[in-house]
C-alpha cells in the first residue's frame, strides 16, 4: 500500500506543467465522486509545490522529488545519485539521526533513485505534518554541508554491499540489466546502471559529495507534493515558515 500511495504522489507531482506558477484544479476521487482541489504553485525560492488535501483519513504523505538521477552523473562518477540518496540519511546538527527523528513521531520514510529523479517519501498521521515539513526543510538546507568523511565511508560500504547482494549475485537483476543495456545503447544516459560501478563509487570524494549537494539539492530543482488530511491555508503557512527559508 505504501508503494502505491507513493506512486500516486509522484504522478501528481510530475503530471503538473513545470511552467505553472499558481494554479488550482479539481480531480475526481473515484471512491467518493467528490472533487479534490489541487493547488500548484512555487515558493519565492523556486520550490514547486503541489497540495492535494483529502480529509477522509487522518494521514499525510509527503514526497520530495529532486530533478537529479544517474543521467546527471559526470564521467567517472556513476552511482553518485544513488550514493547521495543514502547520504541524505546521515543526519544534520539539528537532526543527528534521521531515522530516529522520524520514528519518534511515528512517520515511515523511504527513498528511491531513478535515471532522472531522486525521491524522498514520508507518511504519517496528519498531526505529525509540521514536524515532517520542518525536518525535510532542514535536510534540504543543511544535509550536504553536514556530511563528513566518516558518513561517506559508511554509506559507500552500504551501497557496495547492496550492489553485491541485489545486482551482482542476483540472476533476475542481471537479466534486467542485460535487457536495459540492449534497449539503451552505449552513450545513452539510461545505458548505465543507477547503482553505478564499484570503481567509480570507491573513487568518490567528500568534495564530490558537497559539490553534488550544492548543484542539485536546491529548492528550485525540486517538487514537493503533500497529500492527505490537512488544511491548505495551514499547509501554505507551514511551508512559508520552513521550506521558503531555504536559499536557492
PDB file of C-alpha atoms in Angstrom:
ATOM      1  CA  UNK A   1       0.000   0.000   0.000  1.00  0.00           C
ATOM      2  CA  UNK A   2       2.801   2.416   0.821  1.00  0.00           C
ATOM      3  CA  UNK A   3       4.341   1.822  -2.613  1.00  0.00           C
ATOM      4  CA  UNK A   4       1.002   2.503  -4.308  1.00  0.00           C
ATOM      5  CA  UNK A   5       0.479   5.713  -2.375  1.00  0.00           C
ATOM      6  CA  UNK A   6       3.991   6.825  -3.240  1.00  0.00           C
ATOM      7  CA  UNK A   7       3.370   6.193  -6.914  1.00  0.00           C
ATOM      8  CA  UNK A   8       0.179   8.274  -6.801  1.00  0.00           C
ATOM      9  CA  UNK A   9       2.016  11.122  -5.105  1.00  0.00           C
ATOM     10  CA  UNK A  10       4.812  11.050  -7.661  1.00  0.00           C
ATOM     11  CA  UNK A  11       2.374  11.017 -10.548  1.00  0.00           C
ATOM     12  CA  UNK A  12       0.564  14.036  -9.129  1.00  0.00           C
ATOM     13  CA  UNK A  13       3.831  15.926  -8.869  1.00  0.00           C
ATOM     14  CA  UNK A  14       5.247  15.012 -12.257  1.00  0.00           C
ATOM     15  CA  UNK A  15       1.991  15.498 -14.155  1.00  0.00           C
ATOM     16  CA  UNK A  16       1.917  19.217 -13.372  1.00  0.00           C
ATOM     17  CA  UNK A  17       3.307  21.598 -16.029  1.00  0.00           C
ATOM     18  CA  UNK A  18       6.688  22.935 -14.996  1.00  0.00           C
ATOM     19  CA  UNK A  19       5.797  26.439 -16.134  1.00  0.00           C
ATOM     20  CA  UNK A  20       2.801  26.818 -13.810  1.00  0.00           C
ATOM     21  CA  UNK A  21       3.242  29.429 -11.086  1.00  0.00           C
ATOM     22  CA  UNK A  22      -0.032  29.289  -9.111  1.00  0.00           C
ATOM     23  CA  UNK A  23      -2.913  27.105 -10.182  1.00  0.00           C
ATOM     24  CA  UNK A  24      -5.861  25.261  -8.689  1.00  0.00           C
ATOM     25  CA  UNK A  25      -7.527  22.312 -10.382  1.00  0.00           C
ATOM     26  CA  UNK A  26     -10.079  19.680  -9.418  1.00  0.00           C
ATOM     27  CA  UNK A  27      -9.788  15.918  -9.776  1.00  0.00           C
ATOM     28  CA  UNK A  28     -12.492  13.377  -9.017  1.00  0.00           C
ATOM     29  CA  UNK A  29     -11.879  10.775  -6.354  1.00  0.00           C
ATOM     30  CA  UNK A  30     -13.221   7.515  -7.778  1.00  0.00           C
ATOM     31  CA  UNK A  31     -14.091   6.167  -4.325  1.00  0.00           C
ATOM     32  CA  UNK A  32     -16.277   9.124  -3.297  1.00  0.00           C
ATOM     33  CA  UNK A  33     -17.061  11.016  -6.526  1.00  0.00           C
ATOM     34  CA  UNK A  34     -16.010  14.155  -4.689  1.00  0.00           C
ATOM     35  CA  UNK A  35     -13.750  16.735  -6.249  1.00  0.00           C
ATOM     36  CA  UNK A  36     -10.374  17.273  -4.595  1.00  0.00           C
ATOM     37  CA  UNK A  37      -8.876  20.709  -5.065  1.00  0.00           C
ATOM     38  CA  UNK A  38      -5.218  20.538  -6.067  1.00  0.00           C
ATOM     39  CA  UNK A  39      -3.100  23.640  -5.611  1.00  0.00           C
ATOM     40  CA  UNK A  40       0.086  24.020  -7.624  1.00  0.00           C
ATOM     41  CA  UNK A  41       2.418  26.966  -7.076  1.00  0.00           C
ATOM     42  CA  UNK A  42       6.023  27.981  -6.382  1.00  0.00           C
ATOM     43  CA  UNK A  43       7.670  29.468  -3.338  1.00  0.00           C
ATOM     44  CA  UNK A  44       9.871  32.520  -3.823  1.00  0.00           C
ATOM     45  CA  UNK A  45      12.991  30.329  -3.775  1.00  0.00           C
ATOM     46  CA  UNK A  46      11.696  28.325  -6.743  1.00  0.00           C
ATOM     47  CA  UNK A  47      10.447  25.219  -4.900  1.00  0.00           C
ATOM     48  CA  UNK A  48       7.498  23.766  -6.809  1.00  0.00           C
ATOM     49  CA  UNK A  49       4.607  22.780  -4.523  1.00  0.00           C
ATOM     50  CA  UNK A  50       1.596  20.519  -5.128  1.00  0.00           C
ATOM     51  CA  UNK A  51      -1.066  20.350  -2.389  1.00  0.00           C
ATOM     52  CA  UNK A  52      -3.823  17.721  -2.612  1.00  0.00           C
ATOM     53  CA  UNK A  53      -5.984  17.676   0.541  1.00  0.00           C
ATOM     54  CA  UNK A  54      -8.020  14.549   1.311  1.00  0.00           C
ATOM     55  CA  UNK A  55      -9.689  14.630   4.735  1.00  0.00           C
ATOM     56  CA  UNK A  56     -11.095  11.069   4.760  1.00  0.00           C
ATOM     57  CA  UNK A  57      -8.226   9.555   6.765  1.00  0.00           C
ATOM     58  CA  UNK A  58      -6.063  11.421   9.347  1.00  0.00           C
ATOM     59  CA  UNK A  59      -2.820  10.789   7.467  1.00  0.00           C
ATOM     60  CA  UNK A  60      -0.491  12.730   5.197  1.00  0.00           C
ATOM     61  CA  UNK A  61       2.065  11.700   2.592  1.00  0.00           C
ATOM     62  CA  UNK A  62       4.989  13.999   1.838  1.00  0.00           C
ATOM     63  CA  UNK A  63       7.038  13.422  -1.295  1.00  0.00           C
ATOM     64  CA  UNK A  64      10.036  15.468  -2.412  1.00  0.00           C
ATOM     65  CA  UNK A  65      11.389  14.805  -5.889  1.00  0.00           C
ATOM     66  CA  UNK A  66      14.769  16.267  -6.826  1.00  0.00           C
ATOM     67  CA  UNK A  67      15.386  16.560 -10.555  1.00  0.00           C
ATOM     68  CA  UNK A  68      18.604  14.589 -10.479  1.00  0.00           C
ATOM     69  CA  UNK A  69      19.425  10.972 -11.233  1.00  0.00           C
ATOM     70  CA  UNK A  70      22.032   8.773 -12.832  1.00  0.00           C
ATOM     71  CA  UNK A  71      21.862  10.652 -16.150  1.00  0.00           C
ATOM     72  CA  UNK A  72      23.257  13.752 -14.374  1.00  0.00           C
ATOM     73  CA  UNK A  73      26.393  11.988 -13.175  1.00  0.00           C
ATOM     74  CA  UNK A  74      29.678  13.108 -14.757  1.00  0.00           C
ATOM     75  CA  UNK A  75      32.046  10.552 -16.308  1.00  0.00           C
ATOM     76  CA  UNK A  76      33.826   8.523 -13.658  1.00  0.00           C
ATOM     77  CA  UNK A  77      31.148   9.152 -11.039  1.00  0.00           C
ATOM     78  CA  UNK A  78      28.469   6.602 -11.888  1.00  0.00           C
ATOM     79  CA  UNK A  79      26.242   5.653  -8.968  1.00  0.00           C
ATOM     80  CA  UNK A  80      26.662   9.055  -7.383  1.00  0.00           C
ATOM     81  CA  UNK A  81      22.957   9.988  -7.307  1.00  0.00           C
ATOM     82  CA  UNK A  82      22.144   6.741  -5.506  1.00  0.00           C
ATOM     83  CA  UNK A  83      25.053   7.185  -3.107  1.00  0.00           C
ATOM     84  CA  UNK A  84      23.803  10.649  -2.229  1.00  0.00           C
ATOM     85  CA  UNK A  85      20.319   9.254  -1.593  1.00  0.00           C
ATOM     86  CA  UNK A  86      21.900   7.182   1.182  1.00  0.00           C
ATOM     87  CA  UNK A  87      23.903  10.138   2.475  1.00  0.00           C
ATOM     88  CA  UNK A  88      20.712  12.175   2.887  1.00  0.00           C
ATOM     89  CA  UNK A  89      20.013   9.996   5.944  1.00  0.00           C
ATOM     90  CA  UNK A  90      23.361  10.751   7.603  1.00  0.00           C
ATOM     91  CA  UNK A  91      21.894  13.453   9.858  1.00  0.00           C
ATOM     92  CA  UNK A  92      22.300  17.190  10.418  1.00  0.00           C
ATOM     93  CA  UNK A  93      23.233  19.233  13.518  1.00  0.00           C
ATOM     94  CA  UNK A  94      19.536  19.649  14.401  1.00  0.00           C
ATOM     95  CA  UNK A  95      18.594  16.063  13.497  1.00  0.00           C
ATOM     96  CA  UNK A  96      21.655  13.836  14.108  1.00  0.00           C
ATOM     97  CA  UNK A  97      19.705  10.632  13.391  1.00  0.00           C
ATOM     98  CA  UNK A  98      17.067  10.943  10.658  1.00  0.00           C
ATOM     99  CA  UNK A  99      15.552   7.501  11.275  1.00  0.00           C
ATOM    100  CA  UNK A 100      15.161   8.168  14.996  1.00  0.00           C
ATOM    101  CA  UNK A 101      13.730  11.641  14.403  1.00  0.00           C
ATOM    102  CA  UNK A 102      11.034  10.253  12.138  1.00  0.00           C
ATOM    103  CA  UNK A 103      10.458   7.196  14.317  1.00  0.00           C
ATOM    104  CA  UNK A 104       9.821   9.420  17.334  1.00  0.00           C
ATOM    105  CA  UNK A 105       6.818  10.967  15.581  1.00  0.00           C
ATOM    106  CA  UNK A 106       5.564   7.691  14.093  1.00  0.00           C
ATOM    107  CA  UNK A 107       6.439   8.508  10.486  1.00  0.00           C
ATOM    108  CA  UNK A 108       7.606   5.949   7.929  1.00  0.00           C
ATOM    109  CA  UNK A 109      10.204   7.003   5.378  1.00  0.00           C
ATOM    110  CA  UNK A 110      11.835   5.697   2.227  1.00  0.00           C
ATOM    111  CA  UNK A 111      13.732   6.898  -0.840  1.00  0.00           C
ATOM    112  CA  UNK A 112      14.379   5.824  -4.426  1.00  0.00           C
ATOM    113  CA  UNK A 113      16.835   6.833  -7.145  1.00  0.00           C
ATOM    114  CA  UNK A 114      15.979   6.707 -10.849  1.00  0.00           C
ATOM    115  CA  UNK A 115      17.713   7.830 -14.016  1.00  0.00           C
ATOM    116  CA  UNK A 116      16.215  11.319 -13.944  1.00  0.00           C
ATOM    117  CA  UNK A 117      14.977  11.935 -10.386  1.00  0.00           C
ATOM    118  CA  UNK A 118      15.522  11.054  -6.742  1.00  0.00           C
ATOM    119  CA  UNK A 119      12.505  10.729  -4.444  1.00  0.00           C
ATOM    120  CA  UNK A 120      12.178  11.069  -0.668  1.00  0.00           C
ATOM    121  CA  UNK A 121       8.951   9.842   0.884  1.00  0.00           C
ATOM    122  CA  UNK A 122       7.382  10.204   4.335  1.00  0.00           C
ATOM    123  CA  UNK A 123       3.981   9.006   5.573  1.00  0.00           C
ATOM    124  CA  UNK A 124       2.405   9.579   8.972  1.00  0.00           C
ATOM    125  CA  UNK A 125      -0.513  10.955  10.950  1.00  0.00           C
ATOM    126  CA  UNK A 126      -1.626  14.433   9.975  1.00  0.00           C
ATOM    127  CA  UNK A 127      -0.673  15.661  13.454  1.00  0.00           C
ATOM    128  CA  UNK A 128       2.969  14.967  12.510  1.00  0.00           C
ATOM    129  CA  UNK A 129       2.880  17.176   9.400  1.00  0.00           C
ATOM    130  CA  UNK A 130       4.531  20.259  10.982  1.00  0.00           C
ATOM    131  CA  UNK A 131       7.444  18.146  12.223  1.00  0.00           C
ATOM    132  CA  UNK A 132       7.756  16.361   8.860  1.00  0.00           C
ATOM    133  CA  UNK A 133       7.993  19.644   6.966  1.00  0.00           C
ATOM    134  CA  UNK A 134      10.497  21.112   9.422  1.00  0.00           C
ATOM    135  CA  UNK A 135      12.699  18.020   9.221  1.00  0.00           C
ATOM    136  CA  UNK A 136      12.691  17.832   5.429  1.00  0.00           C
ATOM    137  CA  UNK A 137      13.366  21.556   5.074  1.00  0.00           C
ATOM    138  CA  UNK A 138      16.352  21.138   7.385  1.00  0.00           C
ATOM    139  CA  UNK A 139      17.675  18.274   5.267  1.00  0.00           C
ATOM    140  CA  UNK A 140      17.300  20.323   2.099  1.00  0.00           C
ATOM    141  CA  UNK A 141      19.167  23.240   3.647  1.00  0.00           C
ATOM    142  CA  UNK A 142      21.870  21.512   5.671  1.00  0.00           C
ATOM    143  CA  UNK A 143      22.406  17.832   4.840  1.00  0.00           C
ATOM    144  CA  UNK A 144      25.121  18.280   2.226  1.00  0.00           C
ATOM    145  CA  UNK A 145      27.109  20.626   4.444  1.00  0.00           C
ATOM    146  CA  UNK A 146      26.836  18.246   7.413  1.00  0.00           C
ATOM    147  CA  UNK A 147      28.229  15.163   5.647  1.00  0.00           C
ATOM    148  CA  UNK A 148      31.636  14.120   6.941  1.00  0.00           C
ATOM    149  CA  UNK A 149      34.229  11.688   5.602  1.00  0.00           C
ATOM    150  CA  UNK A 150      33.060   9.012   8.045  1.00  0.00           C
ATOM    151  CA  UNK A 151      29.499   9.310   6.680  1.00  0.00           C
ATOM    152  CA  UNK A 152      30.775   8.889   3.131  1.00  0.00           C
ATOM    153  CA  UNK A 153      32.846   5.836   4.080  1.00  0.00           C
ATOM    154  CA  UNK A 154      29.933   4.165   5.891  1.00  0.00           C
ATOM    155  CA  UNK A 155      27.333   4.773   3.194  1.00  0.00           C
ATOM    156  CA  UNK A 156      29.713   3.842   0.380  1.00  0.00           C
ATOM    157  CA  UNK A 157      30.197   0.439   2.041  1.00  0.00           C
ATOM    158  CA  UNK A 158      26.413   0.085   2.388  1.00  0.00           C
ATOM    159  CA  UNK A 159      25.904   0.789  -1.318  1.00  0.00           C
ATOM    160  CA  UNK A 160      28.713  -1.569  -2.354  1.00  0.00           C
ATOM    161  CA  UNK A 161      27.166  -4.357  -0.265  1.00  0.00           C
ATOM    162  CA  UNK A 162      23.780  -3.566  -1.782  1.00  0.00           C
ATOM    163  CA  UNK A 163      25.350  -3.900  -5.222  1.00  0.00           C
ATOM    164  CA  UNK A 164      26.849  -7.285  -4.370  1.00  0.00           C
ATOM    165  CA  UNK A 165      23.641  -8.673  -2.855  1.00  0.00           C
ATOM    166  CA  UNK A 166      20.999  -7.205  -5.162  1.00  0.00           C
ATOM    167  CA  UNK A 167      22.759  -6.877  -8.515  1.00  0.00           C
ATOM    168  CA  UNK A 168      25.932  -8.907  -8.913  1.00  0.00           C
ATOM    169  CA  UNK A 169      24.640 -12.037  -7.136  1.00  0.00           C
ATOM    170  CA  UNK A 170      21.017 -11.931  -8.343  1.00  0.00           C
ATOM    171  CA  UNK A 171      20.154 -13.606 -11.684  1.00  0.00           C
ATOM    172  CA  UNK A 172      16.922 -11.622 -12.077  1.00  0.00           C
ATOM    173  CA  UNK A 173      18.754  -8.332 -11.618  1.00  0.00           C
ATOM    174  CA  UNK A 174      21.456  -9.424 -14.050  1.00  0.00           C
ATOM    175  CA  UNK A 175      18.762 -10.240 -16.616  1.00  0.00           C
ATOM    176  CA  UNK A 176      17.136  -6.850 -16.176  1.00  0.00           C
ATOM    177  CA  UNK A 177      20.469  -5.071 -16.582  1.00  0.00           C
ATOM    178  CA  UNK A 178      21.187  -7.022 -19.772  1.00  0.00           C
ATOM    179  CA  UNK A 179      17.772  -6.069 -21.185  1.00  0.00           C
ATOM    180  CA  UNK A 180      18.181  -2.410 -20.221  1.00  0.00           C
ATOM    181  CA  UNK A 181      21.640  -2.254 -21.785  1.00  0.00           C
ATOM    182  CA  UNK A 182      20.214  -3.681 -25.004  1.00  0.00           C
ATOM    183  CA  UNK A 183      17.333  -1.187 -25.041  1.00  0.00           C
ATOM    184  CA  UNK A 184      19.598   1.789 -24.399  1.00  0.00           C
ATOM    185  CA  UNK A 185      22.855   1.613 -26.393  1.00  0.00           C
ATOM    186  CA  UNK A 186      26.215   2.761 -25.065  1.00  0.00           C
ATOM    187  CA  UNK A 187      26.323   6.531 -24.837  1.00  0.00           C
ATOM    188  CA  UNK A 188      22.641   6.844 -23.922  1.00  0.00           C
ATOM    189  CA  UNK A 189      22.133   8.296 -20.401  1.00  0.00           C
ATOM    190  CA  UNK A 190      19.898   5.356 -19.446  1.00  0.00           C
ATOM    191  CA  UNK A 191      22.521   2.793 -20.502  1.00  0.00           C
ATOM    192  CA  UNK A 192      24.454   2.926 -17.244  1.00  0.00           C
ATOM    193  CA  UNK A 193      23.232   1.277 -14.054  1.00  0.00           C
ATOM    194  CA  UNK A 194      21.660   3.580 -11.462  1.00  0.00           C
ATOM    195  CA  UNK A 195      23.694   1.876  -8.763  1.00  0.00           C
ATOM    196  CA  UNK A 196      26.918   2.633 -10.666  1.00  0.00           C
ATOM    197  CA  UNK A 197      30.229   0.805 -10.733  1.00  0.00           C
ATOM    198  CA  UNK A 198      32.387  -0.240  -7.797  1.00  0.00           C
ATOM    199  CA  UNK A 199      35.424   1.602  -9.150  1.00  0.00           C
ATOM    200  CA  UNK A 200      33.535   4.889  -9.514  1.00  0.00           C
ATOM    201  CA  UNK A 201      31.974   4.620  -6.055  1.00  0.00           C
ATOM    202  CA  UNK A 202      35.321   3.865  -4.445  1.00  0.00           C
ATOM    203  CA  UNK A 203      36.799   6.954  -6.131  1.00  0.00           C
ATOM    204  CA  UNK A 204      34.136   9.358  -4.801  1.00  0.00           C
ATOM    205  CA  UNK A 205      35.466  12.093  -2.503  1.00  0.00           C
ATOM    206  CA  UNK A 206      33.911  14.320   0.145  1.00  0.00           C
ATOM    207  CA  UNK A 207      34.372  17.301  -2.178  1.00  0.00           C
ATOM    208  CA  UNK A 208      32.390  15.425  -4.858  1.00  0.00           C
ATOM    209  CA  UNK A 209      29.544  14.900  -2.398  1.00  0.00           C
ATOM    210  CA  UNK A 210      29.442  18.522  -1.288  1.00  0.00           C
ATOM    211  CA  UNK A 211      29.519  19.737  -4.884  1.00  0.00           C
ATOM    212  CA  UNK A 212      26.686  17.391  -5.841  1.00  0.00           C
ATOM    213  CA  UNK A 213      24.547  18.713  -2.998  1.00  0.00           C
ATOM    214  CA  UNK A 214      25.228  22.356  -3.867  1.00  0.00           C
ATOM    215  CA  UNK A 215      24.330  21.773  -7.520  1.00  0.00           C
ATOM    216  CA  UNK A 216      21.215  19.618  -7.341  1.00  0.00           C
ATOM    217  CA  UNK A 217      19.738  19.632  -3.822  1.00  0.00           C
ATOM    218  CA  UNK A 218      18.340  23.139  -4.004  1.00  0.00           C
ATOM    219  CA  UNK A 219      14.708  24.285  -3.812  1.00  0.00           C
ATOM    220  CA  UNK A 220      14.458  25.420  -7.433  1.00  0.00           C
ATOM    221  CA  UNK A 221      15.413  21.887  -8.540  1.00  0.00           C
ATOM    222  CA  UNK A 222      12.719  20.100  -6.526  1.00  0.00           C
ATOM    223  CA  UNK A 223       8.984  19.365  -6.410  1.00  0.00           C
ATOM    224  CA  UNK A 224       7.240  18.954  -3.045  1.00  0.00           C
ATOM    225  CA  UNK A 225       3.914  17.110  -3.028  1.00  0.00           C
ATOM    226  CA  UNK A 226       1.686  16.891   0.040  1.00  0.00           C
ATOM    227  CA  UNK A 227      -1.386  14.645   0.002  1.00  0.00           C
ATOM    228  CA  UNK A 228      -3.819  13.872   2.808  1.00  0.00           C
ATOM    229  CA  UNK A 229      -5.587  15.317   5.821  1.00  0.00           C
ATOM    230  CA  UNK A 230      -4.617  18.984   6.065  1.00  0.00           C
ATOM    231  CA  UNK A 231      -5.992  22.476   5.630  1.00  0.00           C
ATOM    232  CA  UNK A 232      -4.489  24.196   2.594  1.00  0.00           C
ATOM    233  CA  UNK A 233      -4.057  27.541   4.355  1.00  0.00           C
ATOM    234  CA  UNK A 234      -2.272  25.830   7.256  1.00  0.00           C
ATOM    235  CA  UNK A 235      -0.028  23.892   4.867  1.00  0.00           C
ATOM    236  CA  UNK A 236       0.890  27.051   2.973  1.00  0.00           C
ATOM    237  CA  UNK A 237       1.779  28.814   6.232  1.00  0.00           C
ATOM    238  CA  UNK A 238       3.951  25.893   7.357  1.00  0.00           C
ATOM    239  CA  UNK A 239       5.749  25.813   4.013  1.00  0.00           C
ATOM    240  CA  UNK A 240       6.473  29.539   4.264  1.00  0.00           C
ATOM    241  CA  UNK A 241       7.898  29.013   7.759  1.00  0.00           C
ATOM    242  CA  UNK A 242      10.115  26.091   6.709  1.00  0.00           C
ATOM    243  CA  UNK A 243      10.932  25.472   3.043  1.00  0.00           C
ATOM    244  CA  UNK A 244      10.589  29.102   1.962  1.00  0.00           C
ATOM    245  CA  UNK A 245      13.576  29.911   4.194  1.00  0.00           C
ATOM    246  CA  UNK A 246      15.891  27.520   2.310  1.00  0.00           C
ATOM    247  CA  UNK A 247      18.111  29.558  -0.038  1.00  0.00           C
ATOM    248  CA  UNK A 248      18.388  28.736  -3.724  1.00  0.00           C
TER     249      UNK A 248
END
